[in-house]
Coordinates of C-alpha atoms and ligand atoms in Angstrom, one line a residue:
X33 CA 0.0 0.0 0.0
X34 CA 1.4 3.0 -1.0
X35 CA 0.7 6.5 0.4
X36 CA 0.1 9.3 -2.8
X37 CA 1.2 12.9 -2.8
X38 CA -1.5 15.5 -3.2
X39 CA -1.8 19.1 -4.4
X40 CA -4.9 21.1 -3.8
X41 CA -5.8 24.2 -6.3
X42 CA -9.0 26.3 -5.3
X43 CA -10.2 26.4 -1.3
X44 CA -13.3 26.9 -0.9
X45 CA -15.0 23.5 -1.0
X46 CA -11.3 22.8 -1.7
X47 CA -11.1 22.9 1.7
X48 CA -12.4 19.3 2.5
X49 CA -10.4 17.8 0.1
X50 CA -7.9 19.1 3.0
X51 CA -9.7 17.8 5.8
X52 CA -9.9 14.0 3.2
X53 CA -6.6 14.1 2.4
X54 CA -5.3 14.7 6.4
X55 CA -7.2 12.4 7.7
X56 CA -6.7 9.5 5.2
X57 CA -3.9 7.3 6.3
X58 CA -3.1 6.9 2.1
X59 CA -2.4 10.2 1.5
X60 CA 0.0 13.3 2.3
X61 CA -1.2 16.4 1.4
X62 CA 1.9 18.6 -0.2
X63 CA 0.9 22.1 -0.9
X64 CA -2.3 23.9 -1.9
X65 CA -3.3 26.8 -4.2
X66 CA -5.7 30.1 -4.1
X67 CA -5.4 33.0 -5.7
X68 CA -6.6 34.5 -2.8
X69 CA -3.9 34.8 0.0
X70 CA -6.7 35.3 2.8
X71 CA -8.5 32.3 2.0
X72 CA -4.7 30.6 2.5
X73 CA -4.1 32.1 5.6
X74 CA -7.4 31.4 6.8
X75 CA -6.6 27.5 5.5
X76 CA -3.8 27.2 7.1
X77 CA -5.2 28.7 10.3
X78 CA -7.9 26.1 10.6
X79 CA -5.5 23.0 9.8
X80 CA -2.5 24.4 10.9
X81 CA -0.8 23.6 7.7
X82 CA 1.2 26.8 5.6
X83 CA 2.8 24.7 2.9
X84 CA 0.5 27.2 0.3
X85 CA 1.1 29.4 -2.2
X86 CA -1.2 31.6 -4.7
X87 CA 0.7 30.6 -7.7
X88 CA -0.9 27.7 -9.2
X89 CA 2.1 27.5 -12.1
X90 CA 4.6 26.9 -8.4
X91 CA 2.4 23.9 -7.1
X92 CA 2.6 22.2 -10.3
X93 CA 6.2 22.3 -10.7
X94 CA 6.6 21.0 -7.1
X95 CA 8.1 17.8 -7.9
X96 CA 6.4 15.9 -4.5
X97 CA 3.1 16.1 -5.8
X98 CA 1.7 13.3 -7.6
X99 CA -1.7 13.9 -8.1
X100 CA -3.4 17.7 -8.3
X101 CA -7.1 18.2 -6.7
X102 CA -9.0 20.8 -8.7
X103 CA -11.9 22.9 -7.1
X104 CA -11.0 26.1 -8.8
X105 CA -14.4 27.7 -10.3
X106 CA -16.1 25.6 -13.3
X107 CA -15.0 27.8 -15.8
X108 CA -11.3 27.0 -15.1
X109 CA -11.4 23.0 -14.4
X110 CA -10.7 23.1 -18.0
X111 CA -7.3 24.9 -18.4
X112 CA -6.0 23.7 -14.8
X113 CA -6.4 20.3 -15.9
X114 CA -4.6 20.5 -19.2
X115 CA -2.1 22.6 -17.2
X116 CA -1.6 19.6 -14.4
X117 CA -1.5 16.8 -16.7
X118 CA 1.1 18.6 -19.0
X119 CA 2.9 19.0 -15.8
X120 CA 2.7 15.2 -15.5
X121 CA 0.3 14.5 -12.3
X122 CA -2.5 12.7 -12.1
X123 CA -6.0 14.9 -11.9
X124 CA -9.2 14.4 -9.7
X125 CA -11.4 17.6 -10.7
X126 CA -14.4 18.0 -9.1
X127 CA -18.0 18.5 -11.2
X128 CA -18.6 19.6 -13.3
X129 CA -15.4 18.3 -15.6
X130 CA -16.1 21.0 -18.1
X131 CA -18.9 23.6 -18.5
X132 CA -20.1 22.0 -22.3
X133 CA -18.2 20.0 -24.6
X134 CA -16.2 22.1 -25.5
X135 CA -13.0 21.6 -25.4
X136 CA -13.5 17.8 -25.0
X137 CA -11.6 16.1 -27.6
X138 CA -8.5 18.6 -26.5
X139 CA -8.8 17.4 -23.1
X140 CA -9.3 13.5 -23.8
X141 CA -5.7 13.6 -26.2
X142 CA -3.8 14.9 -23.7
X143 CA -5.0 12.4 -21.0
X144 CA -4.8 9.6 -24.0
X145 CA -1.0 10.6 -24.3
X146 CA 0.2 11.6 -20.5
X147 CA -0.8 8.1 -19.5
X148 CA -2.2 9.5 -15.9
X149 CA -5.7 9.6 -14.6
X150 CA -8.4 11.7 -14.6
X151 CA -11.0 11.0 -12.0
X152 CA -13.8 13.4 -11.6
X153 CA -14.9 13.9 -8.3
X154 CA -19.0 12.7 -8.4
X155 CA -19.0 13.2 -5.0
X156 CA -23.0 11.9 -5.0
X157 CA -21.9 8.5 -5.5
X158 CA -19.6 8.0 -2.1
X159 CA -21.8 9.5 0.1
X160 CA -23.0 6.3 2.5
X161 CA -26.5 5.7 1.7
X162 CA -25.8 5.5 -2.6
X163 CA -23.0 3.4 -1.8
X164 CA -24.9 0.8 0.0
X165 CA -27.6 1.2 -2.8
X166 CA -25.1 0.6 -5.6
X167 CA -23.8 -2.3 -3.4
X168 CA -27.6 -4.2 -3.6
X169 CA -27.9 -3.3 -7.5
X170 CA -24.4 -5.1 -8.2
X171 CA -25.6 -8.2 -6.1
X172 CA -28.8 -8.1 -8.3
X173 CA -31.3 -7.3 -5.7
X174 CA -33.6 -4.6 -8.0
X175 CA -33.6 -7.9 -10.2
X176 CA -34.4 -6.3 -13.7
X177 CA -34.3 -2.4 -13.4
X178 CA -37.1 -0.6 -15.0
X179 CA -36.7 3.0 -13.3
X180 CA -34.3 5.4 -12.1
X181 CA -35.4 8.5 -10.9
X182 CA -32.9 11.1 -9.0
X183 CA -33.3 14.9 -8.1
X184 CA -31.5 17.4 -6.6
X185 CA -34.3 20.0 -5.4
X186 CA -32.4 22.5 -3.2
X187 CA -33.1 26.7 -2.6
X188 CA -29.7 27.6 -3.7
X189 CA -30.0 31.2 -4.0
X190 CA -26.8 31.9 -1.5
X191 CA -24.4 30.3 -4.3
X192 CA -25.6 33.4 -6.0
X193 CA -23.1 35.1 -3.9
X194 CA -20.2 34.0 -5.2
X195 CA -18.7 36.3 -8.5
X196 CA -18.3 33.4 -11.2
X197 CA -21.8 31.8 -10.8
X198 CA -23.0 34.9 -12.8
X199 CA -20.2 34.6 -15.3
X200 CA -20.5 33.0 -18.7
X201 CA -20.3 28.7 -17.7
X202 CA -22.3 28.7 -14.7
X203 CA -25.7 26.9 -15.2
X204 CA -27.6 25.4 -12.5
X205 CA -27.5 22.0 -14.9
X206 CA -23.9 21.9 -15.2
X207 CA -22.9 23.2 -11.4
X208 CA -26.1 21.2 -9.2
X209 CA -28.1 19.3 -11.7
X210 CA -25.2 16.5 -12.5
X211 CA -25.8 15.5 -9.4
X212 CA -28.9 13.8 -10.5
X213 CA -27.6 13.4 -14.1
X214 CA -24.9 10.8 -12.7
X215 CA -26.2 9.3 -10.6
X216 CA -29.2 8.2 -13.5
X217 CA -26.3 7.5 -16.3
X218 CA -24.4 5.3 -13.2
X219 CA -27.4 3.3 -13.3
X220 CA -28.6 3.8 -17.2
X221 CA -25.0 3.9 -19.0
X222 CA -26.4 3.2 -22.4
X223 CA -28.9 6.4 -22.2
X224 CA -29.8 6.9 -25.8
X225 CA -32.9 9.7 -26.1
X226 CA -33.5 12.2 -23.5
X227 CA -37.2 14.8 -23.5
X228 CA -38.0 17.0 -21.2
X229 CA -38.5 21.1 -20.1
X230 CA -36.8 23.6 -18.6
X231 CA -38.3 27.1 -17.2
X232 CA -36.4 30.2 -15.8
X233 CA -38.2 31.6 -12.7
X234 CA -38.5 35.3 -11.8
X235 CA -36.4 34.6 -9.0
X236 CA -33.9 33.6 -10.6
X237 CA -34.4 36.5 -12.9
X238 CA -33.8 38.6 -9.9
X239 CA -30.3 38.1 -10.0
X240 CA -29.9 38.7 -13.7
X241 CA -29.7 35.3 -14.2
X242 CA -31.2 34.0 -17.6
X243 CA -30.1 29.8 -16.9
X244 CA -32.8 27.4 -16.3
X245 CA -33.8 27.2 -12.6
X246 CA -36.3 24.5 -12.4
X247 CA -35.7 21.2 -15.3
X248 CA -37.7 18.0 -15.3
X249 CA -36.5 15.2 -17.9
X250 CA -37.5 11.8 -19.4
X251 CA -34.2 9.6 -20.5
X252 CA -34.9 6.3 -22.2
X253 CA -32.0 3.8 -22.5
X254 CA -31.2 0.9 -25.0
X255 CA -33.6 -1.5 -23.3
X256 CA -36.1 0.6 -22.9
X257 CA -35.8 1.7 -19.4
X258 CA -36.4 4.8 -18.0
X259 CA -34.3 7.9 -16.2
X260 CA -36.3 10.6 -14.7
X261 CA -34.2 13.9 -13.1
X262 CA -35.5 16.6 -11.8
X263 CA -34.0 20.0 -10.0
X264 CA -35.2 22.8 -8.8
X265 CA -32.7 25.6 -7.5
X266 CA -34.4 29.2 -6.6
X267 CA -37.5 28.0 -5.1
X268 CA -38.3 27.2 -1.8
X269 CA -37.7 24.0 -0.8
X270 CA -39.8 21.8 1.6
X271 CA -36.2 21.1 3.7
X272 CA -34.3 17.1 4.3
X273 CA -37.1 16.1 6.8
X274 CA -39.7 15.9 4.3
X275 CA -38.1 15.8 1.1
X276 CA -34.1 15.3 1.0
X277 CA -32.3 17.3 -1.5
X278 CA -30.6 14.7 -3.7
X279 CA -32.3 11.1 -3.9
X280 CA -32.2 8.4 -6.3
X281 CA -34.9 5.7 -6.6
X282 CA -33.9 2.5 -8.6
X283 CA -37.4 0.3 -9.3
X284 CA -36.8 -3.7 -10.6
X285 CA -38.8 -7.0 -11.0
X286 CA -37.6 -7.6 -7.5
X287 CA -37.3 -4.8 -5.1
X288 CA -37.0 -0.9 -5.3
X289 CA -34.8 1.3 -2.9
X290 CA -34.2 4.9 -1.7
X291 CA -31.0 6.3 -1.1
X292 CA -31.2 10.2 0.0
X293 CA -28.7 13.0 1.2
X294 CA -27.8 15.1 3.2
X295 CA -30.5 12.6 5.1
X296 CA -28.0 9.2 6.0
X297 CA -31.3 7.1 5.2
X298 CA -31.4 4.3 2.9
X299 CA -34.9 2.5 2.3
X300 CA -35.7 -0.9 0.8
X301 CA -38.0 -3.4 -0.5
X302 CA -36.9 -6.4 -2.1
X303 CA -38.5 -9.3 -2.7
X304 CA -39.1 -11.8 0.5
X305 CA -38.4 -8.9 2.8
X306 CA -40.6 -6.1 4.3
X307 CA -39.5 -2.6 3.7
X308 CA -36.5 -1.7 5.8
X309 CA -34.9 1.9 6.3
X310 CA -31.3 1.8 7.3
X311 CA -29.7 5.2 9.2
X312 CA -26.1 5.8 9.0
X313 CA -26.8 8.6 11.4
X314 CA -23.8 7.0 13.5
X315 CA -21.5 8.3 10.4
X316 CA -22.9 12.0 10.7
X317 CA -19.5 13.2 12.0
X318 CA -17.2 11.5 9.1
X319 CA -19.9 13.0 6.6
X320 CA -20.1 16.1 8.0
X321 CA -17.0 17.8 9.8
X322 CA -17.4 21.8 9.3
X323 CA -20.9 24.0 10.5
X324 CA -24.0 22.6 8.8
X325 CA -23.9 20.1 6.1
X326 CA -23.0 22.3 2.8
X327 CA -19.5 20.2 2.2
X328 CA -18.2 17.1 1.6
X329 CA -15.5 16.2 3.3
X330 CA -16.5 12.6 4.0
X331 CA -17.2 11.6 0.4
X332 CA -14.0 13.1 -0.8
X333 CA -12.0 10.9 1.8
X334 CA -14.3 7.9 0.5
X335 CA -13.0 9.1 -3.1
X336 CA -9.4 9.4 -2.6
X337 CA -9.0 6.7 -0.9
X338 CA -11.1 4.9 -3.7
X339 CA -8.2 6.5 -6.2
X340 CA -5.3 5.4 -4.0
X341 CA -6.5 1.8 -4.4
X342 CA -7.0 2.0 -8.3
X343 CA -3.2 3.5 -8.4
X344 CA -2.2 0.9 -6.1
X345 CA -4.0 -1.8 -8.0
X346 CA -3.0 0.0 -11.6
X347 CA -7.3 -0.1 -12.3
X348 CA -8.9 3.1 -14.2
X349 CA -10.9 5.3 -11.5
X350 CA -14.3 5.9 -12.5
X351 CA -16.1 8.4 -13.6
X352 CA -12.9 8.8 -15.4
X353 CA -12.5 11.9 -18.2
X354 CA -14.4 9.7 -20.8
X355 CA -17.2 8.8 -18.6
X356 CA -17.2 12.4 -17.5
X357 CA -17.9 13.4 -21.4
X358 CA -20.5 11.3 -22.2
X359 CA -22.7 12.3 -19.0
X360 CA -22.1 16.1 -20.5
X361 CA -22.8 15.0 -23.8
X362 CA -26.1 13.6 -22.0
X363 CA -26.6 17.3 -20.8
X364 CA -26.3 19.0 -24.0
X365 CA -29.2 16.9 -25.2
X366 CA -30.8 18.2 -22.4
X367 CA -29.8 21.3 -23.2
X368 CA -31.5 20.9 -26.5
X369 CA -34.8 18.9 -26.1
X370 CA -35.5 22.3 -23.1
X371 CA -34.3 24.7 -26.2
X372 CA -36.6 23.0 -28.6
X373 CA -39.8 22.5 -27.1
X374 CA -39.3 18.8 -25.7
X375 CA -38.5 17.2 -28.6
X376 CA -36.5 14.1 -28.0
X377 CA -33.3 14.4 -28.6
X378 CA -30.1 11.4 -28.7
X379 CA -27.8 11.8 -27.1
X380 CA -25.6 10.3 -30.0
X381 CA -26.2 13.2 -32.1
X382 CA -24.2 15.7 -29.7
X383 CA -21.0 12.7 -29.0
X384 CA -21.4 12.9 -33.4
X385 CA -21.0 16.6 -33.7
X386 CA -18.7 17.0 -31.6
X387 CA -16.4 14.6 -32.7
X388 CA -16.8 12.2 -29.8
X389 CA -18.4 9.1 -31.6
X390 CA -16.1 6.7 -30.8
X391 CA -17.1 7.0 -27.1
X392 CA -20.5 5.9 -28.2
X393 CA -19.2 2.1 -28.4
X394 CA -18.2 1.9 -25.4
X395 CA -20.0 3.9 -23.1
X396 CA -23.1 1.4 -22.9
X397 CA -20.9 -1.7 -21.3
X398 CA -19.2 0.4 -18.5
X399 CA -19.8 -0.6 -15.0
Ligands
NAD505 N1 -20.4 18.1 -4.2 C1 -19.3 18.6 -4.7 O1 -18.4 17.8 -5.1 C2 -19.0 20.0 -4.7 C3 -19.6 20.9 -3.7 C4 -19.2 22.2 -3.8 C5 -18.4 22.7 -4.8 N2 -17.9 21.9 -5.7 C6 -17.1 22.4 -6.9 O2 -16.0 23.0 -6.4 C7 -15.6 24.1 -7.3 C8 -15.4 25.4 -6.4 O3 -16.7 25.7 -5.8 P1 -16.7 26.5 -4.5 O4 -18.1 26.4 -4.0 O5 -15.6 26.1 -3.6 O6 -16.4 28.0 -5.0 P2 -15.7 29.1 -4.2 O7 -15.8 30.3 -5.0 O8 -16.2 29.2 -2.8 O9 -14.1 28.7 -4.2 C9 -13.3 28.7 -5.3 C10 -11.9 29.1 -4.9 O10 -11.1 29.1 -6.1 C11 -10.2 30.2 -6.0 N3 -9.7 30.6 -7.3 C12 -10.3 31.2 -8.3 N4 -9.5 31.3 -9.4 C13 -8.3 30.7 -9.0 C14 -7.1 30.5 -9.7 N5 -6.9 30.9 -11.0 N6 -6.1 29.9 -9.1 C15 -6.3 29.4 -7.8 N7 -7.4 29.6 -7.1 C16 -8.5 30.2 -7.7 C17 -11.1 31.3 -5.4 O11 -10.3 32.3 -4.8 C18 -11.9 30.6 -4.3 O12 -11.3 30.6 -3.1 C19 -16.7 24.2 -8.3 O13 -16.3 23.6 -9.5 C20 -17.9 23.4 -7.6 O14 -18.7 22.8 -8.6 C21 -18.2 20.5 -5.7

């Protein structure tokens, strides 16, 4: 078991990447990055760790770091990828990969030819309750899936308050809504038609903001089944007690089940059992480890060390930067069926124009 050498750039949720990395017993954290020198000091307050600098260009060439963490704004996980993996470290960039596909092909070369990973940080997916569901679909307790439904239905006007979420790149699709977008393609790889609407409210108006607030869509895959996800991000939210903000429903032949967050709940009902709930309440504090429960400290340990084992093991990390383009090709369909009235849309035709269409082949198989 080998322990990896990490580099953090951007420290705002960057900061429990920190917290993941100092706690994990498979990782050392090096140096981190923000262009901001109070956000620094205030990092290296709380840790009590000053190995930072505001010059992203000086991490990078620090020859200790193996792998760079990226939780810079969306509109930069682009160029401080390319940047890291010309600088020869492996990358784990948080979601959204990219803010369209733009850019795509450039970025899936340059992995191609480095030879290192890129894993993108789906955080959904290691949080307790969808990794105990995943668990139960992989032993073949749904039986034959016909449904997945997921949302993410927060009020998310504070994240407002922060500069680049009104800069070109931000939409609440791209920045909230994958949550719910990956966590359906996890479970529907071979998604091949998506329909659905999109509306901007006056709230979100408001703020200047002309991006689709609230988006309900229909995906149908190969076999027929069916995705539904759904978000909703300037409205008023009913709150976790009666309706969590991201959950994910899988329906089968032989059982359905729940998993929700920030609520640690997991519900089933398979076949020959009753419905059962099951609380990882006792995990709260792993999970949770700063005020309230607006970070992610506790899925991003679960991730790196997920990453440390794949390096150890010489295994590709998923979502890796292929998987990562298909679900955004999956959103620019989305994209377009809202645009155009709800006409169905596949999501083929966006991998084709872009120049992606060799991903098509395998992106149906993947685990
Ligand atoms: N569930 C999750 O995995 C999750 C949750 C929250 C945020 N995020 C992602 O993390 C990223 C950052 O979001 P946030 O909420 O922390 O935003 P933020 O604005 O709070 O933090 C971004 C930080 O990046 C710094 N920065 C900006 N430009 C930089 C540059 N050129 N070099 C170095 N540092 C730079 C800023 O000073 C700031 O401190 C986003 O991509 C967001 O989607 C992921």
């Amino acid at each position: 078991m080998n322990t990896y050498k990490l580099g953090v750039v951007g420290l705002g949720e960057g900061r429990s990447i920190m917290s993941a990395a100092i706690s994990s017993t498979r990782w050392e954290l090096v140096q981190v990055c923000d262009i901001n020198p109070a956000v620094c000091e205030l990092r290296a307050e709380e840790f009590g760790f000053d190995q930072w600098t505001t010059d992203y260009g000086e991490l990078l060439s620090n020859p200790a770091i193996d792998v760079v963490a990226i939780y810079s704004p969306d509109q930069l996980h682009l160029p401080h990828m390319i940047q890291a993996l010309q600088a020869g470290k492996h990358v784990i960039c948080t979601k959204p990969m990219l803010t369209s596909l733009e850019g795509a092909n450039e970025l899936l070369e340059l992995a191609g030819r480095s030879g290192k990973h890129v894993f993108v940080g789906q955080s959904s997916r290691f949080f307790e309750p969808m990794i105990r569901q995943r668990a139960d679909f992989e032993r073949g307790r749904h039986g034959s899936i016909q449904t997945v439904e997921a949302h993410y239905i927060a009020d998310s006007r504070w994240f407002l308050n922060k500069p680049w979420s009104r800069q070109k790149g931000f939409s609440w699709m791209y920045n909230f809504m994958i949550h719910a977008v990956d966590l359906v393609r996890w479970y529907l790889p071979g998604a091949l038609e998506v329909t659905g609407y999109g509306n901007v409210s006056g709230n979100s108006r408001q703020y200047g903001l002309e991006t689709w607030d609230s988006m309900r869509l229909l995906i149908r895959d190969e076999e027929g089944r069916i995705g539904q996800i759904s978000g909703s991000y300037t409205l008023p939210a009913l709150g976790s007690e009666v309706e969590p903000g991201i959950g994910c429903v899988i329906r089968g032949t032989m059982g359905s089940s729940r998993a929700e967050y920030s609520n640690l709940l997991y519900h089933t009902r398979f076949e020959g059992e009753g419905r059962k709930t099951y609380s990882f309440e006792n995990k709260r504090d792993y999970y949770f480890r700063f005020e309230g429960n607006s970070h992610h400290a506790g899925e991003y340990q679960n991730y790196i060390d997920y990453f440390a084992e794949c390096l150890d093991n010489g295994a590709k990390p998923l979502p890796d930067a292929e998987e990562a383009v298909v679900t955004l090709a999956l959103m620019a369909a989305m994209e377009r069926t809202m645009q155009e009235g709800g006409k169905p849309v596949r999501v083929d035709e966006l991998l084709r124009e872009n120049g992606l269409a060799h991903l098509r082949s395998s992106y149906g198989t993947r685990p």
